[in-house]
mmCIF file of C-alpha atoms in Angstrom:
data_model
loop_
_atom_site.group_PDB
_atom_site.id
_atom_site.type_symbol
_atom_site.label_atom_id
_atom_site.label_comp_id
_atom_site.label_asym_id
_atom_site.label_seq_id
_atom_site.Cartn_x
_atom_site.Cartn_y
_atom_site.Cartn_z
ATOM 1 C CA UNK A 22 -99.730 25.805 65.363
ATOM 2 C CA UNK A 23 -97.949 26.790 61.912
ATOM 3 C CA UNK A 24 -97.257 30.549 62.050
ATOM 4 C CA UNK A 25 -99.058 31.970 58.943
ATOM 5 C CA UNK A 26 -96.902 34.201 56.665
ATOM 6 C CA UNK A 27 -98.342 37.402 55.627
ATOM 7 C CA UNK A 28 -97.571 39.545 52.720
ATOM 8 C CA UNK A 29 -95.149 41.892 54.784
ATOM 9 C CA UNK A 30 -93.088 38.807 55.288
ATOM 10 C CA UNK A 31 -92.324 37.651 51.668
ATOM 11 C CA UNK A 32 -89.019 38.174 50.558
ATOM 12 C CA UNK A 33 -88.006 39.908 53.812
ATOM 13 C CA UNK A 34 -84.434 39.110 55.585
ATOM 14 C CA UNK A 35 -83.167 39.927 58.786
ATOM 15 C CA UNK A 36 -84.383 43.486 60.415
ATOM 16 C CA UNK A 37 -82.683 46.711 59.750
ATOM 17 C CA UNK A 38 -81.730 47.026 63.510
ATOM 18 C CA UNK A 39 -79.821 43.794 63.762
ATOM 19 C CA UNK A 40 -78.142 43.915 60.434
ATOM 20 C CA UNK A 41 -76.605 47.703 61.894
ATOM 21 C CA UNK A 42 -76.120 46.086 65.208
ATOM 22 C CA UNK A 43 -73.968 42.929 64.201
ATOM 23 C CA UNK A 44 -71.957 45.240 61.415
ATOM 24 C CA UNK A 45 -71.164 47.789 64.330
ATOM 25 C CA UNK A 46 -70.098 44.641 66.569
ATOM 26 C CA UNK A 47 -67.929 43.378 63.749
ATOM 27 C CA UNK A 48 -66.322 46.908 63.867
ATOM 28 C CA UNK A 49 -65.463 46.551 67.774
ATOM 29 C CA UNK A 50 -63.988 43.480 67.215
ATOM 30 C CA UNK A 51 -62.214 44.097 64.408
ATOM 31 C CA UNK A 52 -60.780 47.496 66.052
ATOM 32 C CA UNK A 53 -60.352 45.684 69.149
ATOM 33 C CA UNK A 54 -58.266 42.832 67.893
ATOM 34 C CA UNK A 55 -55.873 45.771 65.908
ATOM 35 C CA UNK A 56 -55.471 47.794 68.871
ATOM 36 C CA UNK A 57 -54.211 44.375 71.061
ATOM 37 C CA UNK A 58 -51.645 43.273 67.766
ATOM 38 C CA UNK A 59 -50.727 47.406 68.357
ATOM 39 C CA UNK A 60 -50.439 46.941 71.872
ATOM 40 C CA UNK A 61 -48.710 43.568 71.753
ATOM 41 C CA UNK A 62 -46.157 44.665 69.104
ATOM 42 C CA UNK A 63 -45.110 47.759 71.067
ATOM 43 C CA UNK A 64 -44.856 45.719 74.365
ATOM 44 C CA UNK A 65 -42.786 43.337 72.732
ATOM 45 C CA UNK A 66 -40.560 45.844 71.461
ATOM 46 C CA UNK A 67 -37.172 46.465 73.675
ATOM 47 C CA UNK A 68 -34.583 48.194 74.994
ATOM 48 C CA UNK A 69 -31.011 46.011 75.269
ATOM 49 C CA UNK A 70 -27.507 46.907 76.403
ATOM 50 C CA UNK A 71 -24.593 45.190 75.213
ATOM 51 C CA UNK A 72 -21.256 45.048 77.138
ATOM 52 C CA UNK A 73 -18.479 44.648 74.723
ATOM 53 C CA UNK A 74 -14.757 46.039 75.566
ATOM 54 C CA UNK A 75 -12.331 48.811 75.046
ATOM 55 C CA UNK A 76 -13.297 50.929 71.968
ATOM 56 C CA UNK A 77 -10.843 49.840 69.936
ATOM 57 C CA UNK A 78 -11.400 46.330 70.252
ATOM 58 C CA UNK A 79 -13.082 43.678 68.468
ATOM 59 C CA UNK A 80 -15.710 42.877 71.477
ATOM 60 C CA UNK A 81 -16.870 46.607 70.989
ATOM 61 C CA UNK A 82 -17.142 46.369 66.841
ATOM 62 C CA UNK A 83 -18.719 43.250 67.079
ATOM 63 C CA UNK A 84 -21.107 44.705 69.709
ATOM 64 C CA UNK A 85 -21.789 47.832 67.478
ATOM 65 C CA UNK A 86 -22.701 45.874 64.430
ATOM 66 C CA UNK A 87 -25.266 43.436 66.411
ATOM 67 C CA UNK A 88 -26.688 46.256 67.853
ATOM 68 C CA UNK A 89 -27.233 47.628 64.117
ATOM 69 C CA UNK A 90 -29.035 45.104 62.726
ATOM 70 C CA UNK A 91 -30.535 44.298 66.134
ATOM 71 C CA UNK A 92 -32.402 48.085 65.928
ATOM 72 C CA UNK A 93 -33.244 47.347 62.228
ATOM 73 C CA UNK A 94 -35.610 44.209 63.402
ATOM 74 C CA UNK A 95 -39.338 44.331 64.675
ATOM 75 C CA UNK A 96 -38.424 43.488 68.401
ATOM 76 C CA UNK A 97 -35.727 45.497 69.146
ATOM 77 C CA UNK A 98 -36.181 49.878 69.568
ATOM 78 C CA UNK A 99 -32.934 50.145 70.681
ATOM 79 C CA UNK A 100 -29.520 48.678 71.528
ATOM 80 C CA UNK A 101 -26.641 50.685 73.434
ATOM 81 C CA UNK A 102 -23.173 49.789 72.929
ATOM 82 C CA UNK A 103 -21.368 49.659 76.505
ATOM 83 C CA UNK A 104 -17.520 49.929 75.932
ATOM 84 C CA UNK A 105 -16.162 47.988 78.930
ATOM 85 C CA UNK A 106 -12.540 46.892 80.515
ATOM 86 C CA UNK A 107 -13.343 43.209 78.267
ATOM 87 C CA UNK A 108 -14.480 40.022 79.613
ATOM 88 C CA UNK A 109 -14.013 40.160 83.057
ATOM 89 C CA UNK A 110 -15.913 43.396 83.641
ATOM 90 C CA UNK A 111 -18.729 42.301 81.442
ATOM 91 C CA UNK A 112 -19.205 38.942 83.306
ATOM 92 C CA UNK A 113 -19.435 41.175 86.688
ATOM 93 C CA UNK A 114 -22.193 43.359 84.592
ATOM 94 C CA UNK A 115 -24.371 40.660 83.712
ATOM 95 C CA UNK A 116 -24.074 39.064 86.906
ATOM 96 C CA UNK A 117 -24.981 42.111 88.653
ATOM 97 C CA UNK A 118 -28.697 42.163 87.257
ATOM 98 C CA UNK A 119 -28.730 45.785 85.820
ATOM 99 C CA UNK A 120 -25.182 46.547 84.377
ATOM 100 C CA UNK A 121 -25.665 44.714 80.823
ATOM 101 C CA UNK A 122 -28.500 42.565 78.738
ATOM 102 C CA UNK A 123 -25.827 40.906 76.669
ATOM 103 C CA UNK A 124 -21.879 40.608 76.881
ATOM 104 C CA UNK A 125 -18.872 39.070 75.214
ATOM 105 C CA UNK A 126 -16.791 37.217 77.077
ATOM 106 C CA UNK A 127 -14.082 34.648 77.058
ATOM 107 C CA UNK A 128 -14.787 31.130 77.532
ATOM 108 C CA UNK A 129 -12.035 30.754 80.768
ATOM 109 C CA UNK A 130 -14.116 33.805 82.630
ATOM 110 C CA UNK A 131 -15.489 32.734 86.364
ATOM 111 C CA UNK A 132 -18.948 32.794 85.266
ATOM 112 C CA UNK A 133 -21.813 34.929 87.222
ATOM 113 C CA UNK A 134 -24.838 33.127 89.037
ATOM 114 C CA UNK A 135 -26.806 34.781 86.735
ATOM 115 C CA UNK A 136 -25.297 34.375 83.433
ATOM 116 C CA UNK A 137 -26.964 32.504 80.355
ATOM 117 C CA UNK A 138 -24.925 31.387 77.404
ATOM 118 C CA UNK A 139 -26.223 31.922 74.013
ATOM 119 C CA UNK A 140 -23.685 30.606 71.787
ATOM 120 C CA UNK A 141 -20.221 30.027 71.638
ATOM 121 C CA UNK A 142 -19.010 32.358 68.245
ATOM 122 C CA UNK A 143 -15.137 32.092 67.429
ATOM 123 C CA UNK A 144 -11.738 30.625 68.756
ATOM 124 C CA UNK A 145 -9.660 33.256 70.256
ATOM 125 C CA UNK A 146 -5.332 32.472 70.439
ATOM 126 C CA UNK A 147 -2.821 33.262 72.434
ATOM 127 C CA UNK A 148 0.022 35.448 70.495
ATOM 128 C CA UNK A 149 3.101 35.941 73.298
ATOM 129 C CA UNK A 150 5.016 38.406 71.293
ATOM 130 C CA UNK A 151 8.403 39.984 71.847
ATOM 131 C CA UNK A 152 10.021 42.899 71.042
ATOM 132 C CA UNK A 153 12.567 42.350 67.927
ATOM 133 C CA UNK A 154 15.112 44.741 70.173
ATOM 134 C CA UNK A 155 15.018 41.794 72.719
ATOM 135 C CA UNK A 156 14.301 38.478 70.854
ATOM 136 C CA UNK A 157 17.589 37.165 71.703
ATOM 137 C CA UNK A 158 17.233 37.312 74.937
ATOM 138 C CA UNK A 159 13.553 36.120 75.517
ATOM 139 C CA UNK A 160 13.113 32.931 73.965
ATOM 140 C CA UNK A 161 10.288 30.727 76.033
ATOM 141 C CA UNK A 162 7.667 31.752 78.323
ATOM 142 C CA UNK A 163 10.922 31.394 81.272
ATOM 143 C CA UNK A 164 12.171 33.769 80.152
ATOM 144 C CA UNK A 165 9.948 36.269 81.275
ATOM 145 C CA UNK A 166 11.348 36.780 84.346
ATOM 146 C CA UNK A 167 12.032 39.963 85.539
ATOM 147 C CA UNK A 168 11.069 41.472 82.116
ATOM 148 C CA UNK A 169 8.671 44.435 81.070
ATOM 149 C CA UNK A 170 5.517 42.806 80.338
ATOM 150 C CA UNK A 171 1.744 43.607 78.732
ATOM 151 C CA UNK A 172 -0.211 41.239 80.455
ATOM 152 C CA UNK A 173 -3.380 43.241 78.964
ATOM 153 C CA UNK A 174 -6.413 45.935 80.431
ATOM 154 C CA UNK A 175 -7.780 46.122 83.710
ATOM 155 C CA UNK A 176 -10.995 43.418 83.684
ATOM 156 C CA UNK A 177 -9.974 41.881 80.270
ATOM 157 C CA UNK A 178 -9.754 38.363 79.445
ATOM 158 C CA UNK A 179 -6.341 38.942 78.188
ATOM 159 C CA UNK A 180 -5.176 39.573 81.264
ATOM 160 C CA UNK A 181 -7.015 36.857 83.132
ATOM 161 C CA UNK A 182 -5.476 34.616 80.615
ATOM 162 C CA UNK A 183 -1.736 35.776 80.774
ATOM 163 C CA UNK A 184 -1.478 36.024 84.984
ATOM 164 C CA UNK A 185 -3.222 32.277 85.090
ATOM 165 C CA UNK A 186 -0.365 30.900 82.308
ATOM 166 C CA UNK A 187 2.614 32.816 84.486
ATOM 167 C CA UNK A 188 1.432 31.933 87.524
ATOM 168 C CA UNK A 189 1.407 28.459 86.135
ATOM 169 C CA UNK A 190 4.293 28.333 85.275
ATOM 170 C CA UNK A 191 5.771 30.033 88.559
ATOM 171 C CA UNK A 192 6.765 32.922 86.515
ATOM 172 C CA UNK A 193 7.185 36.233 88.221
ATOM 173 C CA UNK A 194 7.335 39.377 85.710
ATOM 174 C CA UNK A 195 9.570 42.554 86.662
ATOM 175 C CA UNK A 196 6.838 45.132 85.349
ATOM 176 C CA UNK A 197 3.521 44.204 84.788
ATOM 177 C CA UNK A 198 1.992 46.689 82.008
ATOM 178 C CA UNK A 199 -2.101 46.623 82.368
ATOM 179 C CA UNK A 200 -1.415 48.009 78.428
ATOM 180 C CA UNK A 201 -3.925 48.150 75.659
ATOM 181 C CA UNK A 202 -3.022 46.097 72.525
ATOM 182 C CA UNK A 203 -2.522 49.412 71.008
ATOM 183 C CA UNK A 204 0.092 50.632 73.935
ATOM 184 C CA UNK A 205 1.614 47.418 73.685
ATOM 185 C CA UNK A 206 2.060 47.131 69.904
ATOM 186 C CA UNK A 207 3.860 50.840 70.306
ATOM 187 C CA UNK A 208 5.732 49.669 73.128
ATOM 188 C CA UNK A 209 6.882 46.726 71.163
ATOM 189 C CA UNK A 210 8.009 49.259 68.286
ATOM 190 C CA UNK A 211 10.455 50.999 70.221
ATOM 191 C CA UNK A 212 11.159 48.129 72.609
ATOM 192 C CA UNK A 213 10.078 49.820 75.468
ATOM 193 C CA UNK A 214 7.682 46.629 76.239
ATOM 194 C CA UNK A 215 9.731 43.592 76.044
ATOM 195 C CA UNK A 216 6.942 41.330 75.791
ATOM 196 C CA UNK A 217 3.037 41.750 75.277
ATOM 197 C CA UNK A 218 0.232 38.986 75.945
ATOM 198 C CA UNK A 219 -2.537 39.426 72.860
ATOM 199 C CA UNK A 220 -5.734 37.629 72.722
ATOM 200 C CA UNK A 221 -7.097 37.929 69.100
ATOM 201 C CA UNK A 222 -8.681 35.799 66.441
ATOM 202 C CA UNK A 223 -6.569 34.443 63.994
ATOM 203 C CA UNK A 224 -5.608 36.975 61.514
ATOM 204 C CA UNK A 225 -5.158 39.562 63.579
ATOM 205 C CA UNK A 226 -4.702 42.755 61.584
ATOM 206 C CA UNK A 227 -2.968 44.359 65.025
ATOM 207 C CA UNK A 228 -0.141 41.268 64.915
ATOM 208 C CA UNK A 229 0.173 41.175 61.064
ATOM 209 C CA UNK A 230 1.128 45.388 61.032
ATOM 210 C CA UNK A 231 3.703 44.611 63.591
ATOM 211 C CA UNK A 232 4.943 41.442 61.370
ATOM 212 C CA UNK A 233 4.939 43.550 58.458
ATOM 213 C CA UNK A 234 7.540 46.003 60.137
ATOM 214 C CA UNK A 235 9.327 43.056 61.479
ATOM 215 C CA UNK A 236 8.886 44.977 65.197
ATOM 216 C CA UNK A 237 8.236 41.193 66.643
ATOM 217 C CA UNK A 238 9.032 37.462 67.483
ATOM 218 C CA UNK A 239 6.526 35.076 68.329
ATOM 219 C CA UNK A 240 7.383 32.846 71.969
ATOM 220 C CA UNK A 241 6.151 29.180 71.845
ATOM 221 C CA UNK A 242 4.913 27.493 74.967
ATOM 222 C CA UNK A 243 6.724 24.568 74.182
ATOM 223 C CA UNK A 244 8.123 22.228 70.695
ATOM 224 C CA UNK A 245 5.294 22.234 68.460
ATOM 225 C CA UNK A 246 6.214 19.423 67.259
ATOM 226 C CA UNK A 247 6.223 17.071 70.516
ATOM 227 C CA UNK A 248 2.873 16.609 72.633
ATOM 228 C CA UNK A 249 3.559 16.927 76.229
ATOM 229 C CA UNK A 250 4.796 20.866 75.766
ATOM 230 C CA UNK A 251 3.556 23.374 77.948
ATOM 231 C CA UNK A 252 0.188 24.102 76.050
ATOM 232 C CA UNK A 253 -0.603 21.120 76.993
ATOM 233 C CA UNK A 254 0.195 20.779 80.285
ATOM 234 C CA UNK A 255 -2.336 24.321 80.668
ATOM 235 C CA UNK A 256 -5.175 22.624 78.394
ATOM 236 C CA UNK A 257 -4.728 19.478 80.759
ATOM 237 C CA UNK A 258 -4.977 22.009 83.951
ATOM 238 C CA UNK A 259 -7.637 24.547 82.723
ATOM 239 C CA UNK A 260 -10.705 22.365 81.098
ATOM 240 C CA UNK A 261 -11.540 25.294 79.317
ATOM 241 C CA UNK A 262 -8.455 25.731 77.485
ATOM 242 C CA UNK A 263 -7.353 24.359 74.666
ATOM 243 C CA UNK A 264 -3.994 23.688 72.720
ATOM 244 C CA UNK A 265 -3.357 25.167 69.447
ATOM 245 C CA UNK A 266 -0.717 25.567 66.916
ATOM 246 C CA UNK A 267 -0.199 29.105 65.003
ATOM 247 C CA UNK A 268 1.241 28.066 61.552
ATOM 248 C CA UNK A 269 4.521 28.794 59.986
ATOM 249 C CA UNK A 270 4.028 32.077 57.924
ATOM 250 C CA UNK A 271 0.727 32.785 59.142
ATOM 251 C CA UNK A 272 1.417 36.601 59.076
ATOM 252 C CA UNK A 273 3.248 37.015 56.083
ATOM 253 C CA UNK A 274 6.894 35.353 56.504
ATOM 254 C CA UNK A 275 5.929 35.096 60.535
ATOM 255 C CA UNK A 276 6.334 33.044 62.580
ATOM 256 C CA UNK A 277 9.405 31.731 60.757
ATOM 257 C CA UNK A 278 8.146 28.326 62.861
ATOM 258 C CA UNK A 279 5.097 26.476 64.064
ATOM 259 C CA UNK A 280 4.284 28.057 67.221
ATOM 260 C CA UNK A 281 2.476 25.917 70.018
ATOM 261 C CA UNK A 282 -0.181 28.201 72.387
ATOM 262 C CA UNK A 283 -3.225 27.794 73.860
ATOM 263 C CA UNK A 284 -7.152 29.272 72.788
ATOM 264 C CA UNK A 285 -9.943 29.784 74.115
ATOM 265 C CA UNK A 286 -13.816 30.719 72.772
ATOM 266 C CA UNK A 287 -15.497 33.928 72.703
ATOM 267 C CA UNK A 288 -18.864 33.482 73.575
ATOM 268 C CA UNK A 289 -22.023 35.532 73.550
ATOM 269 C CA UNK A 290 -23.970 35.882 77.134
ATOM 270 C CA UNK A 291 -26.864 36.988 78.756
ATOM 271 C CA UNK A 292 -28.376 37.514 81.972
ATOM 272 C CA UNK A 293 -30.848 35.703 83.342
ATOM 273 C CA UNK A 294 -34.232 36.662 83.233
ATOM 274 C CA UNK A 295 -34.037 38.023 79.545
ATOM 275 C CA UNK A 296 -37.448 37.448 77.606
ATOM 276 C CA UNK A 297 -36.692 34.123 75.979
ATOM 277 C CA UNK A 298 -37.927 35.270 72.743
ATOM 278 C CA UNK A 299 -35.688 38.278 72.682
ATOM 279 C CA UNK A 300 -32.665 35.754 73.368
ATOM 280 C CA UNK A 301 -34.378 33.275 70.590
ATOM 281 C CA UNK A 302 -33.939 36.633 68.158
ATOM 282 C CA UNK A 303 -30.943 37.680 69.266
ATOM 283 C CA UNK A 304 -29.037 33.935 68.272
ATOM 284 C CA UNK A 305 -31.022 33.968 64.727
ATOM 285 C CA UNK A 306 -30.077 37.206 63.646
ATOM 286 C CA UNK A 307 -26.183 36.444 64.624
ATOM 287 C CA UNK A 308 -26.241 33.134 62.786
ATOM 288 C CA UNK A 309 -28.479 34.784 60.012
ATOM 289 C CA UNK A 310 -26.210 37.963 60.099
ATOM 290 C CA UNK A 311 -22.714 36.737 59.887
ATOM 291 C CA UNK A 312 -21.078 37.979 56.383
ATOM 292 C CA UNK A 313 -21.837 40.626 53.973
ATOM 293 C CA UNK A 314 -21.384 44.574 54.409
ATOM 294 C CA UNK A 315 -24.897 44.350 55.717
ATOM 295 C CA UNK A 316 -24.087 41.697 58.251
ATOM 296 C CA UNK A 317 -21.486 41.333 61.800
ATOM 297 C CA UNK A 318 -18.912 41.365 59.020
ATOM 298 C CA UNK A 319 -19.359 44.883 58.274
ATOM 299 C CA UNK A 320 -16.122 46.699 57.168
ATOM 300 C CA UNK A 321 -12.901 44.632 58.295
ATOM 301 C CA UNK A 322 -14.540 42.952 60.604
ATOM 302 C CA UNK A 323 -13.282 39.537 59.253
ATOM 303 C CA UNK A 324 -13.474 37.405 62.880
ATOM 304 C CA UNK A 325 -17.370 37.397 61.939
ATOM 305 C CA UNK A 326 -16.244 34.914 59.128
ATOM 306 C CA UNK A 327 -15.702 32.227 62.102
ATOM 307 C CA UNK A 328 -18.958 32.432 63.755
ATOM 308 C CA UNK A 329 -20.231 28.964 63.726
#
């Protein structure tokens, strides 16, 4: 039977009750939902550490501007700067679990179990440089024998590097100098180091001050000019090596000729079991971040130029 609709019911709507009842459930929800996006954006907010290289390097200014722009995103709360031996030392951090979040390391460095790369950002080049007190003596990488040579820190790349192209080469040094490029470039000066081993991007402000002076010579590992030198011979070794030419003049009036070496990459790691989408920010904002005062490049940090 039809319900019959009295007076009282005309023009009425929903009760007073359920009208307060489904505006206060709105309110839950709506406060609900906020406090989860709260909750979710602080949990998703970290804390990274970034292994980078002796303070005076460009592993540890590179490091130092990521972690800048890094703490001025929405996922990152803080990023710590850890200066380190170089590449050799950071690999053994981010292997060990706990030592490091992200490193920079050298493309030829025994990799860890544990070690995820992110991107490859920059060719770095061999300069063998010798003292202008004993360039008349020293003239090819055979030369080195017996001599006072920088092979580079304790856990660097550089040193990795120079031991694996003089062993190589059956090359046995007289005094091998675990210098910083600094201690070598003074060394060099006053010919007190013969020879130093330096593993830079091309510039390299460090080289061009000492070609400025004229303080150095440049050694070639091999005729630039012929294939089958001894930069070859280490790229066809050493997979991830590479030959490469430093051009005439390329600091200033130095080398006076084409110089034949060998590069590798510096890459950007991280350790396994990072939260992917931290890793997924941390790529974007280096690609997004390269140039600019705002950016890697920051103040004469020009390598950031050759990120690719």
């Amino acid at each position: 039977m039809a319900r019959t609709v009295s007076e009282e019911d005309v023009g009425s709507s929903v009760p007073v009750v359920a009208i307060v009842a489904s505006i206060v459930a709105v309110v839950v929800i709506a406060a609900g939902f906020y406090a989860y996006r709260s909750f979710s954006g602080d949990a998703a907010r970290h804390h990274v550490t970034i292994a980078t290289g002796s303070e005076t390097g460009t592993y540890h200014a590179l490091g130092e501007a990521l972690a800048r722009i890094l703490e001025g995103t929405s996922i990152v709360e803080t990023a710590e700067v850890k200066a380190t031996g170089g590449s050799v030392e950071n690999m053994d951090l981010i292997g060990s679990g706990e030592g490091a979040d992200l490193a920079f390391v050298q493309s030829d460095t025994p990799p860890a179990t544990d070690a995820r790369l992110i991107a490859s950002l920059y060719d770095e080049v061999l300069h063998i440089l010798v003292s202008t007190v004993h360039a008349n003596e020293i003239k090819s990488v055979y030369d080195l024998r017996g001599r006072r040579v920088s092979l580079g820190p304790q856990g660097s790349g550089t040193r990795q590097l120079s031991k694996r192209v003089l062993d190589h080469f059956g090359v046995e040094v007289g005094e091998d100098l675990a210098f910083s490029t600094e201690e070598a470039s003074a060394g060099l000066i006053d010919g007190s180091v013969e020879v130093a081993f330096v593993l830079t991007a091309i510039p390299s402000q460090a080289v061009a001050e000492l070609a400025e002076i004229d303080a150095i010579r440049f050694v070639s590992l091999g005729d630039a000019q012929e294939y089958g030198n001894e930069a070859d011979a280490l790229a066809l070794v050493f997979p991830s090596i590479r030959g490469t030419t430093i051009p005439r003049s390329t600091y200033v009036r130095l080398p006076q000729l084409p110089v034949r070496t060998i590069e590798v990459s510096a890459m950007l790691v991280a350790r396994r079991g990072l939260d992917q989408n931290l890793v997924r920010h941390v790529a974007a904002t280096v690609f997004e971040n390269r140039s600019g005062d705002a950016g890697l490049e920051g103040t004469n940090l020009s390598v950031a130029r050759h990120i690719r």
